[in-house]
């Protein structure tokens, strides 16, 4: 009708509507990320027998491999940005090892080093990759580890293929306990430096009549990021839970702890066994510096090796599988990376502290230090050689509405809860022990209460104010990613 009455103006109208639609389509095509691609791979990082095992105040030597250790990698690419996430079955990994791995990857496939997040799971039955207490690393294993972590990333990108992702959050409160306790007055022993001002006791005796209450919360959340092939077959799964580790291995055993068991169980639950290329699952550690798997109120019966870690891994796999049943998958997700380095001061010993420590060490007979004052005296002497400041890496990755942030510390759980509550991304995964190792990071308030995690050692030497500085930096990085992905920022960047 319109055409017949006023043909010229009708054509103009139709053309302008068409151009507007075309223009909108072009804008959408430019701002929306391309279809997501993902690849995953594992790289075996099992050591040889005879290496030092990390995780205790005394060294242990590997006499058996119970289960293989892996670096597990997920690589993502949205057409503009690509990055890799790697979780390694290790207690802690020194920054030099991760930096060497990142350099190999950068040289081979030109992936910027800031686009790699590499973390340790915190298995306490893995080879020493960083000197802690009386465990010293084998330099051969350190070199091997760098190469094999790099292989995991390169192999994951070799497997890259069209993919879709979904994410969700579950809960598993029954396996997380705050391990720092308020005790009846006068029942906390002096610290290793002979001072009697600790108001918190780490790992108190189970069932003790002197227990009052835990002095911190727990974080029961189980975060799940599921990746599928475009046809719906499972490709990879990343989970995150704030639990130090479980333990209970055989003596001298190398094991990936419940992190490895979980990866195996969830693969089975998802029906993803024996795929080509193989499905990859990883469990990363949340903020669990003060969280463990011991119910201090109730004395439990002793269990055979591996039984307790299998219970925890099974419950976690059940919960993650439940979450997976209701996920909605998308084949597009905006990827962003933000990273920065921070200079933090160290709590170093005074000349008087060093003199006192040397006197203690002069009395020691034999090569093994047995008492806490002896062990911390050695730490004092070693720390005296440290520079007064250290540079640490903090990182924030964005995958659509989800964020993953990383710190190189064993963060107290309150730090994780704070970041999660203030993050502009939901959910926000927090990976600890990532891109290096800088020991415990208590909150400022927890620092004042003393206790094991605050005793000055190579495993606890960051300045008291480290936590607020790190939290502020991470929130800043998250906001940067949010701004980069806002519609205004995207259209103005063209
Ligand atoms: Zn630890």
mmCIF file with all atom_site columns, N, CA, C and O and ligand atoms in Angstrom, residues 91 122 124 179 244 410 440, ligand 1:
data_model
loop_
_atom_site.group_PDB
_atom_site.id
_atom_site.type_symbol
_atom_site.label_atom_id
_atom_site.label_alt_id
_atom_site.label_comp_id
_atom_site.label_asym_id
_atom_site.label_entity_id
_atom_site.label_seq_id
_atom_site.pdbx_PDB_ins_code
_atom_site.Cartn_x
_atom_site.Cartn_y
_atom_site.Cartn_z
_atom_site.occupancy
_atom_site.B_iso_or_equiv
_atom_site.pdbx_formal_charge
_atom_site.auth_seq_id
_atom_site.auth_comp_id
_atom_site.auth_asym_id
_atom_site.auth_atom_id
_atom_site.pdbx_PDB_model_num
ATOM   1  N  N   . UNK A 1 91  ? 53.486 -28.912 46.251 1.00 0.00 ? 91  UNK A N   1
ATOM   2  C  CA  . UNK A 1 91  ? 53.166 -28.199 47.486 1.00 0.00 ? 91  UNK A CA  1
ATOM   3  C  C   . UNK A 1 91  ? 53.237 -26.689 47.238 1.00 0.00 ? 91  UNK A C   1
ATOM   4  O  O   . UNK A 1 91  ? 52.253 -25.977 47.401 1.00 0.00 ? 91  UNK A O   1
ATOM   5  N  N   . UNK A 1 122 ? 49.019 -27.625 46.324 1.00 0.00 ? 122 UNK A N   1
ATOM   6  C  CA  . UNK A 1 122 ? 49.393 -27.707 47.734 1.00 0.00 ? 122 UNK A CA  1
ATOM   7  C  C   . UNK A 1 122 ? 49.313 -29.127 48.274 1.00 0.00 ? 122 UNK A C   1
ATOM   8  O  O   . UNK A 1 122 ? 49.064 -29.334 49.489 1.00 0.00 ? 122 UNK A O   1
ATOM   9  N  N   . UNK A 1 124 ? 50.838 -32.107 50.001 1.00 0.00 ? 124 UNK A N   1
ATOM   10 C  CA  . UNK A 1 124 ? 51.989 -32.192 50.904 1.00 0.00 ? 124 UNK A CA  1
ATOM   11 C  C   . UNK A 1 124 ? 52.728 -33.510 50.727 1.00 0.00 ? 124 UNK A C   1
ATOM   12 O  O   . UNK A 1 124 ? 53.463 -33.947 51.607 1.00 0.00 ? 124 UNK A O   1
ATOM   13 N  N   . UNK A 1 179 ? 41.550 -23.965 61.283 1.00 0.00 ? 179 UNK A N   1
ATOM   14 C  CA  . UNK A 1 179 ? 42.490 -24.703 62.135 1.00 0.00 ? 179 UNK A CA  1
ATOM   15 C  C   . UNK A 1 179 ? 43.145 -23.843 63.208 1.00 0.00 ? 179 UNK A C   1
ATOM   16 O  O   . UNK A 1 179 ? 43.978 -24.323 63.968 1.00 0.00 ? 179 UNK A O   1
ATOM   17 N  N   . UNK A 1 244 ? 43.252 -26.766 52.602 1.00 0.00 ? 244 UNK A N   1
ATOM   18 C  CA  . UNK A 1 244 ? 44.713 -26.861 52.537 1.00 0.00 ? 244 UNK A CA  1
ATOM   19 C  C   . UNK A 1 244 ? 45.178 -28.094 51.753 1.00 0.00 ? 244 UNK A C   1
ATOM   20 O  O   . UNK A 1 244 ? 45.881 -28.001 50.757 1.00 0.00 ? 244 UNK A O   1
ATOM   21 N  N   . UNK A 1 410 ? 49.717 -18.358 50.592 1.00 0.00 ? 410 UNK A N   1
ATOM   22 C  CA  . UNK A 1 410 ? 48.706 -19.184 51.250 1.00 0.00 ? 410 UNK A CA  1
ATOM   23 C  C   . UNK A 1 410 ? 47.813 -18.190 51.992 1.00 0.00 ? 410 UNK A C   1
ATOM   24 O  O   . UNK A 1 410 ? 48.098 -17.805 53.125 1.00 0.00 ? 410 UNK A O   1
ATOM   25 N  N   . UNK A 1 440 ? 52.696 -17.570 53.836 1.00 0.00 ? 440 UNK A N   1
ATOM   26 C  CA  . UNK A 1 440 ? 51.356 -17.288 54.373 1.00 0.00 ? 440 UNK A CA  1
ATOM   27 C  C   . UNK A 1 440 ? 50.996 -15.820 54.226 1.00 0.00 ? 440 UNK A C   1
ATOM   28 O  O   . UNK A 1 440 ? 51.862 -14.945 54.348 1.00 0.00 ? 440 UNK A O   1
HETATM 29 ZN ZN1 . LIG B 2 .   ? 50.547 -25.181 53.711 1.00 0.00 ? 1   LIG B ZN1 1
#
